[in-house]
Amino acid sequence: MTTINPCGAELPGTLGEAMPFLCRGAVVTLQSTLGGSVIAIAIALVVGLMATSRLRSVRGVARAYMEFFRGTSVLVQLFWLFYAMPILTGYQLDKVGAGILALGLNLGAYGSEVVRGAVQAVPPGQREAAVALNFTPYQRMRYVILPQAFVAMVPPMNNLLIELLKTTSLLSVITVTDLAYQGRLLVNSGSDQLVVFALMLVIYFLFSYLITLLMRYVEGRAARVVGRERPRRRRSAPAVEGAR
Amino acid sequence: MTTETQPGHDSRAESERQWMIRFDKVVKRFGDVTVLRELDFHVKPGERVTLIGPSGSGKTTILRLLMTLERVTSGTIEVDGRYLSHTRRGDRLVPADEKHLRQVRKKVGMVFQQFNLFPNMNVLRNITEAPVRALGVPRDQAEAKARELLELVELADKADKHPSRLSGGQQQRVAIARALAMEPEVLLLDEVTSALDPELVSGVQNLLRDIAQQGNLTLLCVTHEMRFARDISDRVLMFDQGQIVEEGDPEQIFTEPEHQRTREFLQAVLDA
Amino acid sequence: MIWDWDWTLEILPDLLTQGLLVTVQATLGGAVLAFVLGLFLALLRRSRRAYISRPVGAVTEFIRSTPLLVQLFVVYYVLPDFGVSMTALTTGIIGLGVHYACYTAEVYRAGIDGVPKGQWEAAVALNLPRHWTWLSVVLPQAVRRSLPALGNYLVAIFKESPQLSVITVVDVMGLARELGSERFRYLEPVTIAGLFFLLIAIPASILIRRMERRLDH
Ligand SMILES: Nc1ncnc2c1ncn2[C@@H]1O[C@H](COP(=O)(O)OP(=O)(O)OP(=O)(O)O)[C@@H](O)[C@H]1O
Ligand SMILES: [Mg+2]
């Protein structure tokens, strides 16, 4: 029995025609998702924690960031970063770089809200106990608050990462050769539309599912850390405000 | 502060050691609610004091001020001769920074009504984490100490358990061990048995009784359990509306209170 | 001066009339479709017949898990093959509406679940017919609970509407792209488009947060 390469050109009919290209695109989609996630999570942590600061000015900066990037469309931000910023600053990002940055900046703003909410949802008694035990402010955050907040962050983060995956498709508009780009190219060059679009959607769906599996695992681990038996099952629809 | 003694000054005289805790005209407001009105009181080192009074009279607020969880609106608090949340700059008192707060917090420990154990750590880590992180004690040393304390609170077999697996009484005993692990000079107890099921109360109370009798801890205890208060304290302060209405040794307060307000309060507690 | 003010003033009126009109049409059209279709999906999803609720659940989940852009392609390229021909704007409205209906369905579902059990029991006690229980007792309360979240989705649809420019709809973003490509200079039109979205979306979200707080009381 021979194993079948799902990306091989020897598959029958439209499959053989489309899959090699779609696979190449899927890799770019995955890379963009990964890159965007890293930036988004980093921003979410920093800005989200800033939003819980006692200092008004720090909170203000965080709020401004969040409102700004949640207030405009990713597509506009993407265009601006790629086409407009170079004129203003003379600095040209390559298209994948601009794409990943736009994803990270945008989803990072939504993630900040998640982090802020989760941190503030940790019961105040926990912080007070940590003060009474003479932890430094950093230690309170690092060893007491964040580990507990983390559990609450995972489910909404799961939704955001799926949003991020879906949003990578917009990178095709600035000609990043991702899954959406390759699919559209195939259709324009005469492949069977129905098959190509179905394949694209299925691949996106599988990636979403992969993210959910991964995050369920993370959630299970995190829940065990704070001593919950098993994570409560929850709906996967975004509970985040204005989930884009 | 114009008195000749200058508490909080670096070269403090031996006589100032006579107060472990000293409230001087302490005012605390939340918005326009005044909770403490120019409160003055002193506690000697090793003294065990119980605060009683009706709900909302400001007992918790006093403990939270001492734990630096709240800041005074005006007036000063000293612990062991040092200002709690002020530092002296020239002639003026200015709010202290985090570094100063961490110095004075070393002397004070607190046990909460709701235990507040950390759910992301097992029992042992709950006890060792603060000595290791905040005091820099080597971990093995901290663990040895923690096991001793667990022995004391009769939970030696629960070291590796998760806090949520313990009963309320056991959780509170862990919380007591956790506070003691920091070797405080002052221990604050805020209604530590009121969140417990009735049958678990006596275990925790007996433990605290032992601790009160053994060490030379200064205890500040808020409780509605009059018998417990009588057992562990040298002195009882009766609060109402942010001021002390009456104070005295437990026998006197509980058997022949002088003030009408105290009588009413004690009657109400007994009826409950 | 890097910023071309003359050109800005030249393109601004077009963006704010022609472009705005299309953006508003797309947003409102998409939202109405999403709000109505979403309610039906929520009811189907709650059906006690598994052969209805399961597939509906699976399809909405699938649509939520895949990109709007690709779904727009499907409607735009595939429907004409089946003899359905529509303007790009109509196509876009359908794409937006269906996509977000799968989100609002979840909102309604939570709203319905949030109606206290006592309300159902009271309706039974009053011997209200079942469909009437839904219409006069449950749904009004559920929809009221759902309003803030629906408001958020209205803003979300507004912010996602620029994607329609990819299927040649000339909304604010489509027009900005067109203008930009004429001179191959995107700075001014895209910046104006961005500011335009900011100026509407931020006050809108603040308004919704207010509404949310009001409804909480
Ligand atoms: N963070 C706060 N913000 C506003 N008001 C507060 C705050 N903390 C306490 N108060 C008010 O201060 C008053 C005293 O509260 P405190 O908790 O010290 O009373 P208590 O004597 O401990 O009462 P109890 O016996 O019910 O525990 C109360 O009227 C309370 O409402
Ligand atoms: Mg209290």
mmCIF file of N, CA and C in Angstrom, chain C residues 103-213:
data_model
loop_
_atom_site.group_PDB
_atom_site.id
_atom_site.type_symbol
_atom_site.label_atom_id
_atom_site.label_comp_id
_atom_site.label_asym_id
_atom_site.label_seq_id
_atom_site.Cartn_x
_atom_site.Cartn_y
_atom_site.Cartn_z
ATOM 1 N N TYR C 103 -22.676 34.363 13.935
ATOM 2 C CA TYR C 103 -22.259 34.895 15.227
ATOM 3 C C TYR C 103 -23.473 35.342 16.049
ATOM 4 N N THR C 104 -24.395 36.070 15.405
ATOM 5 C CA THR C 104 -25.539 36.573 16.179
ATOM 6 C C THR C 104 -26.407 35.414 16.655
ATOM 7 N N ALA C 105 -26.392 34.292 15.918
ATOM 8 C CA ALA C 105 -27.154 33.133 16.382
ATOM 9 C C ALA C 105 -26.711 32.742 17.789
ATOM 10 N N GLU C 106 -25.402 32.784 18.013
ATOM 11 C CA GLU C 106 -24.887 32.453 19.346
ATOM 12 C C GLU C 106 -25.331 33.479 20.379
ATOM 13 N N VAL C 107 -25.378 34.747 19.953
ATOM 14 C CA VAL C 107 -25.828 35.806 20.857
ATOM 15 C C VAL C 107 -27.263 35.554 21.294
ATOM 16 N N TYR C 108 -28.133 35.280 20.317
ATOM 17 C CA TYR C 108 -29.532 35.021 20.652
ATOM 18 C C TYR C 108 -29.657 33.789 21.532
ATOM 19 N N ARG C 109 -28.849 32.792 21.216
ATOM 20 C CA ARG C 109 -28.921 31.559 21.973
ATOM 21 C C ARG C 109 -28.615 31.827 23.447
ATOM 22 N N ALA C 110 -27.555 32.601 23.664
ATOM 23 C CA ALA C 110 -27.222 32.944 25.049
ATOM 24 C C ALA C 110 -28.355 33.751 25.674
ATOM 25 N N GLY C 111 -28.943 34.635 24.869
ATOM 26 C CA GLY C 111 -30.049 35.444 25.377
ATOM 27 C C GLY C 111 -31.235 34.581 25.773
ATOM 28 N N ILE C 112 -31.533 33.588 24.945
ATOM 29 C CA ILE C 112 -32.653 32.695 25.241
ATOM 30 C C ILE C 112 -32.354 31.865 26.481
ATOM 31 N N ASP C 113 -31.122 31.344 26.538
ATOM 32 C CA ASP C 113 -30.747 30.553 27.715
ATOM 33 C C ASP C 113 -30.795 31.390 28.982
ATOM 34 N N GLY C 114 -30.601 32.702 28.809
ATOM 35 C CA GLY C 114 -30.560 33.573 29.977
ATOM 36 C C GLY C 114 -31.931 33.927 30.537
ATOM 37 N N VAL C 115 -32.965 33.611 29.801
ATOM 38 C CA VAL C 115 -34.311 33.883 30.328
ATOM 39 C C VAL C 115 -34.576 32.900 31.473
ATOM 40 N N PRO C 116 -34.905 33.413 32.646
ATOM 41 C CA PRO C 116 -35.026 32.539 33.820
ATOM 42 C C PRO C 116 -36.058 31.439 33.617
ATOM 43 N N LYS C 117 -35.777 30.299 34.206
ATOM 44 C CA LYS C 117 -36.664 29.152 34.079
ATOM 45 C C LYS C 117 -38.068 29.481 34.568
ATOM 46 N N GLY C 118 -38.118 30.319 35.575
ATOM 47 C CA GLY C 118 -39.413 30.703 36.154
ATOM 48 C C GLY C 118 -40.357 31.288 35.121
ATOM 49 N N GLN C 119 -39.794 31.964 34.108
ATOM 50 C CA GLN C 119 -40.628 32.567 33.072
ATOM 51 C C GLN C 119 -41.363 31.488 32.276
ATOM 52 N N TRP C 120 -40.633 30.418 31.950
ATOM 53 C CA TRP C 120 -41.259 29.300 31.240
ATOM 54 C C TRP C 120 -42.339 28.679 32.098
ATOM 55 N N GLU C 121 -41.995 28.509 33.369
ATOM 56 C CA GLU C 121 -42.930 27.837 34.254
ATOM 57 C C GLU C 121 -44.186 28.675 34.451
ATOM 58 N N ALA C 122 -43.979 29.991 34.536
ATOM 59 C CA ALA C 122 -45.133 30.873 34.679
ATOM 60 C C ALA C 122 -46.038 30.757 33.455
ATOM 61 N N ALA C 123 -45.385 30.680 32.270
ATOM 62 C CA ALA C 123 -46.173 30.577 31.038
ATOM 63 C C ALA C 123 -46.969 29.275 31.012
ATOM 64 N N VAL C 124 -46.358 28.203 31.493
ATOM 65 C CA VAL C 124 -47.072 26.923 31.561
ATOM 66 C C VAL C 124 -48.241 27.050 32.537
ATOM 67 N N ALA C 125 -47.970 27.679 33.670
ATOM 68 C CA ALA C 125 -49.003 27.828 34.691
ATOM 69 C C ALA C 125 -50.189 28.625 34.158
ATOM 70 N N LEU C 126 -49.902 29.572 33.246
ATOM 71 C CA LEU C 126 -50.975 30.375 32.669
ATOM 72 C C LEU C 126 -51.605 29.684 31.465
ATOM 73 N N ASN C 127 -51.089 28.492 31.172
ATOM 74 C CA ASN C 127 -51.612 27.710 30.067
ATOM 75 C C ASN C 127 -51.472 28.435 28.723
ATOM 76 N N LEU C 128 -50.383 29.158 28.588
ATOM 77 C CA LEU C 128 -50.105 29.859 27.341
ATOM 78 C C LEU C 128 -49.695 28.839 26.280
ATOM 79 N N PRO C 129 -50.193 28.944 25.052
ATOM 80 C CA PRO C 129 -49.725 28.021 24.008
ATOM 81 C C PRO C 129 -48.222 28.205 23.803
ATOM 82 N N ARG C 130 -47.565 27.133 23.351
ATOM 83 C CA ARG C 130 -46.124 27.141 23.290
ATOM 84 C C ARG C 130 -45.560 28.237 22.367
ATOM 85 N N HIS C 131 -46.161 28.341 21.167
ATOM 86 C CA HIS C 131 -45.611 29.346 20.252
ATOM 87 C C HIS C 131 -45.837 30.740 20.818
ATOM 88 N N TRP C 132 -46.898 30.885 21.580
ATOM 89 C CA TRP C 132 -47.188 32.190 22.157
ATOM 90 C C TRP C 132 -46.229 32.497 23.314
ATOM 91 N N THR C 133 -45.834 31.453 24.019
ATOM 92 C CA THR C 133 -44.820 31.624 25.061
ATOM 93 C C THR C 133 -43.547 32.204 24.454
ATOM 94 N N TRP C 134 -43.170 31.607 23.322
ATOM 95 C CA TRP C 134 -41.984 32.098 22.633
ATOM 96 C C TRP C 134 -42.159 33.556 22.228
ATOM 97 N N LEU C 135 -43.255 33.834 21.556
ATOM 98 C CA LEU C 135 -43.414 35.150 20.944
ATOM 99 C C LEU C 135 -43.605 36.259 21.961
ATOM 100 N N SER C 136 -44.380 35.990 23.005
ATOM 101 C CA SER C 136 -44.722 37.103 23.884
ATOM 102 C C SER C 136 -43.919 37.112 25.174
ATOM 103 N N VAL C 137 -43.313 35.989 25.537
ATOM 104 C CA VAL C 137 -42.579 35.972 26.808
ATOM 105 C C VAL C 137 -41.075 35.844 26.601
ATOM 106 N N VAL C 138 -40.680 34.787 25.893
ATOM 107 C CA VAL C 138 -39.259 34.467 25.855
ATOM 108 C C VAL C 138 -38.476 35.389 24.913
ATOM 109 N N LEU C 139 -38.924 35.455 23.663
ATOM 110 C CA LEU C 139 -38.129 36.210 22.699
ATOM 111 C C LEU C 139 -37.961 37.689 23.061
ATOM 112 N N PRO C 140 -39.022 38.368 23.498
ATOM 113 C CA PRO C 140 -38.788 39.777 23.842
ATOM 114 C C PRO C 140 -37.698 39.943 24.898
ATOM 115 N N GLN C 141 -37.702 39.073 25.889
ATOM 116 C CA GLN C 141 -36.666 39.183 26.920
ATOM 117 C C GLN C 141 -35.296 38.812 26.370
ATOM 118 N N ALA C 142 -35.283 37.753 25.545
ATOM 119 C CA ALA C 142 -34.007 37.290 24.999
ATOM 120 C C ALA C 142 -33.391 38.360 24.104
ATOM 121 N N VAL C 143 -34.226 38.975 23.265
ATOM 122 C CA VAL C 143 -33.700 39.972 22.339
ATOM 123 C C VAL C 143 -33.176 41.179 23.116
ATOM 124 N N ARG C 144 -33.900 41.554 24.165
ATOM 125 C CA ARG C 144 -33.459 42.678 24.966
ATOM 126 C C ARG C 144 -32.082 42.406 25.576
ATOM 127 N N ARG C 145 -31.912 41.197 26.087
ATOM 128 C CA ARG C 145 -30.621 40.831 26.633
ATOM 129 C C ARG C 145 -29.530 40.836 25.572
ATOM 130 N N SER C 146 -29.922 40.568 24.339
ATOM 131 C CA SER C 146 -28.938 40.424 23.272
ATOM 132 C C SER C 146 -28.508 41.768 22.690
ATOM 133 N N LEU C 147 -29.277 42.822 22.995
ATOM 134 C CA LEU C 147 -29.036 44.083 22.297
ATOM 135 C C LEU C 147 -27.590 44.591 22.344
ATOM 136 N N PRO C 148 -26.958 44.647 23.520
ATOM 137 C CA PRO C 148 -25.584 45.178 23.518
ATOM 138 C C PRO C 148 -24.656 44.367 22.623
ATOM 139 N N ALA C 149 -24.762 43.039 22.695
ATOM 140 C CA ALA C 149 -23.891 42.203 21.871
ATOM 141 C C ALA C 149 -24.202 42.415 20.394
ATOM 142 N N LEU C 150 -25.472 42.567 20.061
ATOM 143 C CA LEU C 150 -25.828 42.820 18.663
ATOM 144 C C LEU C 150 -25.238 44.157 18.228
ATOM 145 N N GLY C 151 -25.288 45.143 19.132
ATOM 146 C CA GLY C 151 -24.685 46.438 18.827
ATOM 147 C C GLY C 151 -23.210 46.286 18.490
ATOM 148 N N ASN C 152 -22.523 45.462 19.277
ATOM 149 C CA ASN C 152 -21.114 45.218 18.996
ATOM 150 C C ASN C 152 -20.930 44.600 17.623
ATOM 151 N N TYR C 153 -21.821 43.710 17.250
ATOM 152 C CA TYR C 153 -21.685 43.085 15.940
ATOM 153 C C TYR C 153 -22.013 44.065 14.817
ATOM 154 N N LEU C 154 -22.906 45.010 15.103
ATOM 155 C CA LEU C 154 -23.164 46.047 14.101
ATOM 156 C C LEU C 154 -21.867 46.807 13.802
ATOM 157 N N VAL C 155 -21.157 47.180 14.880
ATOM 158 C CA VAL C 155 -19.872 47.862 14.686
ATOM 159 C C VAL C 155 -18.889 46.938 13.977
ATOM 160 N N ALA C 156 -18.902 45.663 14.355
ATOM 161 C CA ALA C 156 -17.980 44.719 13.723
ATOM 162 C C ALA C 156 -18.254 44.620 12.223
ATOM 163 N N ILE C 157 -19.531 44.567 11.868
ATOM 164 C CA ILE C 157 -19.883 44.471 10.443
ATOM 165 C C ILE C 157 -19.413 45.728 9.715
ATOM 166 N N PHE C 158 -19.630 46.863 10.360
ATOM 167 C CA PHE C 158 -19.158 48.120 9.780
ATOM 168 C C PHE C 158 -17.660 48.066 9.523
ATOM 169 N N LYS C 159 -16.913 47.568 10.505
ATOM 170 C CA LYS C 159 -15.460 47.559 10.361
ATOM 171 C C LYS C 159 -14.979 46.513 9.367
ATOM 172 N N GLU C 160 -15.741 45.454 9.176
ATOM 173 C CA GLU C 160 -15.325 44.421 8.231
ATOM 174 C C GLU C 160 -15.799 44.716 6.811
ATOM 175 N N SER C 161 -16.720 45.679 6.678
ATOM 176 C CA SER C 161 -17.277 45.939 5.349
ATOM 177 C C SER C 161 -16.226 46.308 4.293
ATOM 178 N N PRO C 162 -15.084 46.897 4.669
ATOM 179 C CA PRO C 162 -14.094 47.186 3.625
ATOM 180 C C PRO C 162 -13.642 45.958 2.845
ATOM 181 N N GLN C 163 -13.829 44.783 3.420
ATOM 182 C CA GLN C 163 -13.445 43.578 2.675
ATOM 183 C C GLN C 163 -14.223 43.444 1.376
ATOM 184 N N LEU C 164 -15.408 44.073 1.329
ATOM 185 C CA LEU C 164 -16.198 43.985 0.099
ATOM 186 C C LEU C 164 -15.451 44.621 -1.071
ATOM 187 N N SER C 165 -14.508 45.525 -0.760
ATOM 188 C CA SER C 165 -13.762 46.157 -1.851
ATOM 189 C C SER C 165 -12.998 45.119 -2.661
ATOM 190 N N VAL C 166 -12.698 43.976 -2.042
ATOM 191 C CA VAL C 166 -11.954 42.938 -2.757
ATOM 192 C C VAL C 166 -12.819 42.339 -3.868
ATOM 193 N N ILE C 167 -14.141 42.298 -3.656
ATOM 194 C CA ILE C 167 -15.000 41.828 -4.748
ATOM 195 C C ILE C 167 -15.610 43.020 -5.492
ATOM 196 N N THR C 168 -14.812 44.062 -5.636
ATOM 197 C CA THR C 168 -15.087 45.227 -6.493
ATOM 198 C C THR C 168 -16.223 46.132 -6.036
ATOM 199 N N VAL C 169 -16.647 46.022 -4.777
ATOM 200 C CA VAL C 169 -17.615 46.990 -4.278
ATOM 201 C C VAL C 169 -16.880 48.309 -4.031
ATOM 202 N N VAL C 170 -17.475 49.407 -4.488
ATOM 203 C CA VAL C 170 -16.780 50.689 -4.338
ATOM 204 C C VAL C 170 -17.296 51.417 -3.099
ATOM 205 N N ASP C 171 -16.959 50.895 -1.935
ATOM 206 C CA ASP C 171 -17.289 51.568 -0.685
ATOM 207 C C ASP C 171 -16.158 52.537 -0.359
ATOM 208 N N VAL C 172 -16.116 53.048 0.860
ATOM 209 C CA VAL C 172 -15.052 53.997 1.212
ATOM 210 C C VAL C 172 -13.685 53.415 0.887
ATOM 211 N N MET C 173 -13.489 52.160 1.285
ATOM 212 C CA MET C 173 -12.189 51.541 1.065
ATOM 213 C C MET C 173 -11.976 51.259 -0.422
ATOM 214 N N GLY C 174 -13.021 50.788 -1.095
ATOM 215 C CA GLY C 174 -12.904 50.496 -2.519
ATOM 216 C C GLY C 174 -12.536 51.750 -3.300
ATOM 217 N N LEU C 175 -13.190 52.839 -2.932
ATOM 218 C CA LEU C 175 -12.913 54.095 -3.606
ATOM 219 C C LEU C 175 -11.493 54.568 -3.294
ATOM 220 N N ALA C 176 -11.104 54.412 -2.039
ATOM 221 C CA ALA C 176 -9.751 54.810 -1.641
ATOM 222 C C ALA C 176 -8.718 54.018 -2.434
ATOM 223 N N ARG C 177 -8.985 52.746 -2.608
ATOM 224 C CA ARG C 177 -8.039 51.922 -3.358
ATOM 225 C C ARG C 177 -8.001 52.340 -4.820
ATOM 226 N N GLU C 178 -9.180 52.648 -5.347
ATOM 227 C CA GLU C 178 -9.250 53.074 -6.742
ATOM 228 C C GLU C 178 -8.454 54.364 -6.942
ATOM 229 N N LEU C 179 -8.749 55.334 -6.055
ATOM 230 C CA LEU C 179 -8.055 56.616 -6.144
ATOM 231 C C LEU C 179 -6.560 56.426 -5.976
ATOM 232 N N GLY C 180 -6.199 55.561 -5.043
ATOM 233 C CA GLY C 180 -4.783 55.318 -4.784
ATOM 234 C C GLY C 180 -4.092 54.721 -5.994
ATOM 235 N N SER C 181 -4.776 53.793 -6.659
ATOM 236 C CA SER C 181 -4.113 53.108 -7.762
ATOM 237 C C SER C 181 -3.967 54.022 -8.981
ATOM 238 N N GLU C 182 -4.824 55.045 -9.077
ATOM 239 C CA GLU C 182 -4.690 55.969 -10.201
ATOM 240 C C GLU C 182 -3.340 56.668 -10.200
ATOM 241 N N ARG C 183 -2.900 57.069 -9.007
ATOM 242 C CA ARG C 183 -1.618 57.784 -8.926
ATOM 243 C C ARG C 183 -0.517 56.925 -8.333
ATOM 244 N N PHE C 184 -0.879 55.688 -8.047
ATOM 245 C CA PHE C 184 -0.057 54.826 -7.229
ATOM 246 C C PHE C 184 0.469 55.541 -5.999
ATOM 247 N N ARG C 185 -0.439 56.159 -5.313
ATOM 248 C CA ARG C 185 -0.115 56.853 -4.071
ATOM 249 C C ARG C 185 -1.304 56.668 -3.130
ATOM 250 N N TYR C 186 -1.070 55.847 -2.085
ATOM 251 C CA TYR C 186 -2.193 55.450 -1.227
ATOM 252 C C TYR C 186 -2.272 56.247 0.062
ATOM 253 N N LEU C 187 -1.225 57.019 0.363
ATOM 254 C CA LEU C 187 -1.156 57.652 1.685
ATOM 255 C C LEU C 187 -2.440 58.401 2.027
ATOM 256 N N GLU C 188 -2.819 59.347 1.182
ATOM 257 C CA GLU C 188 -3.956 60.194 1.538
ATOM 258 C C GLU C 188 -5.280 59.427 1.566
ATOM 259 N N PRO C 189 -5.645 58.728 0.467
ATOM 260 C CA PRO C 189 -6.960 58.072 0.514
ATOM 261 C C PRO C 189 -7.092 57.034 1.627
ATOM 262 N N VAL C 190 -6.052 56.224 1.833
ATOM 263 C CA VAL C 190 -6.163 55.170 2.851
ATOM 264 C C VAL C 190 -6.175 55.764 4.253
ATOM 265 N N THR C 191 -5.392 56.840 4.454
ATOM 266 C CA THR C 191 -5.418 57.481 5.768
ATOM 267 C C THR C 191 -6.798 58.073 6.050
ATOM 268 N N ILE C 192 -7.364 58.724 5.017
ATOM 269 C CA ILE C 192 -8.704 59.290 5.207
ATOM 270 C C ILE C 192 -9.695 58.176 5.548
ATOM 271 N N ALA C 193 -9.603 57.073 4.806
ATOM 272 C CA ALA C 193 -10.513 55.955 5.078
ATOM 273 C C ALA C 193 -10.344 55.468 6.509
ATOM 274 N N GLY C 194 -9.099 55.338 6.947
ATOM 275 C CA GLY C 194 -8.845 54.866 8.314
ATOM 276 C C GLY C 194 -9.449 55.800 9.345
ATOM 277 N N LEU C 195 -9.202 57.100 9.162
ATOM 278 C CA LEU C 195 -9.745 58.073 10.118
ATOM 279 C C LEU C 195 -11.264 58.014 10.136
ATOM 280 N N PHE C 196 -11.824 57.832 8.945
ATOM 281 C CA PHE C 196 -13.265 57.759 8.833
ATOM 282 C C PHE C 196 -13.827 56.616 9.689
ATOM 283 N N PHE C 197 -13.179 55.446 9.597
ATOM 284 C CA PHE C 197 -13.660 54.323 10.402
ATOM 285 C C PHE C 197 -13.486 54.588 11.890
ATOM 286 N N LEU C 198 -12.331 55.159 12.250
ATOM 287 C CA LEU C 198 -12.080 55.486 13.658
ATOM 288 C C LEU C 198 -13.167 56.404 14.196
ATOM 289 N N LEU C 199 -13.464 57.466 13.417
ATOM 290 C CA LEU C 199 -14.371 58.496 13.905
ATOM 291 C C LEU C 199 -15.780 57.958 14.110
ATOM 292 N N ILE C 200 -16.118 56.906 13.407
ATOM 293 C CA ILE C 200 -17.453 56.346 13.617
ATOM 294 C C ILE C 200 -17.424 55.203 14.623
ATOM 295 N N ALA C 201 -16.410 54.347 14.512
ATOM 296 C CA ALA C 201 -16.420 53.131 15.341
ATOM 297 C C ALA C 201 -16.202 53.437 16.814
ATOM 298 N N ILE C 202 -15.327 54.388 17.126
ATOM 299 C CA ILE C 202 -15.035 54.628 18.547
ATOM 300 C C ILE C 202 -16.246 55.195 19.283
ATOM 301 N N PRO C 203 -16.856 56.270 18.767
ATOM 302 C CA PRO C 203 -18.067 56.736 19.477
ATOM 303 C C PRO C 203 -19.144 55.658 19.530
ATOM 304 N N ALA C 204 -19.246 54.875 18.464
ATOM 305 C CA ALA C 204 -20.269 53.819 18.461
ATOM 306 C C ALA C 204 -20.013 52.811 19.571
ATOM 307 N N SER C 205 -18.752 52.386 19.736
ATOM 308 C CA SER C 205 -18.510 51.396 20.800
ATOM 309 C C SER C 205 -18.739 52.005 22.175
ATOM 310 N N ILE C 206 -18.401 53.295 22.314
ATOM 311 C CA ILE C 206 -18.642 53.929 23.615
ATOM 312 C C ILE C 206 -20.142 53.947 23.915
ATOM 313 N N LEU C 207 -20.905 54.267 22.885
ATOM 314 C CA LEU C 207 -22.367 54.303 23.028
ATOM 315 C C LEU C 207 -22.904 52.940 23.451
ATOM 316 N N ILE C 208 -22.359 51.896 22.826
ATOM 317 C CA ILE C 208 -22.833 50.546 23.134
ATOM 318 C C ILE C 208 -22.472 50.159 24.555
ATOM 319 N N ARG C 209 -21.274 50.558 24.982
ATOM 320 C CA ARG C 209 -20.882 50.260 26.364
ATOM 321 C C ARG C 209 -21.844 50.931 27.344
ATOM 322 N N ARG C 210 -22.252 52.165 27.007
ATOM 323 C CA ARG C 210 -23.243 52.858 27.854
ATOM 324 C C ARG C 210 -24.525 52.052 27.924
ATOM 325 N N MET C 211 -24.973 51.652 26.734
ATOM 326 C CA MET C 211 -26.222 50.913 26.635
ATOM 327 C C MET C 211 -26.138 49.634 27.463
ATOM 328 N N GLU C 212 -24.979 48.974 27.374
ATOM 329 C CA GLU C 212 -24.751 47.747 28.110
ATOM 330 C C GLU C 212 -24.938 47.999 29.601
ATOM 331 N N ARG C 213 -24.336 49.086 30.074
ATOM 332 C CA ARG C 213 -24.427 49.396 31.500
ATOM 333 C C ARG C 213 -25.865 49.702 31.894
#
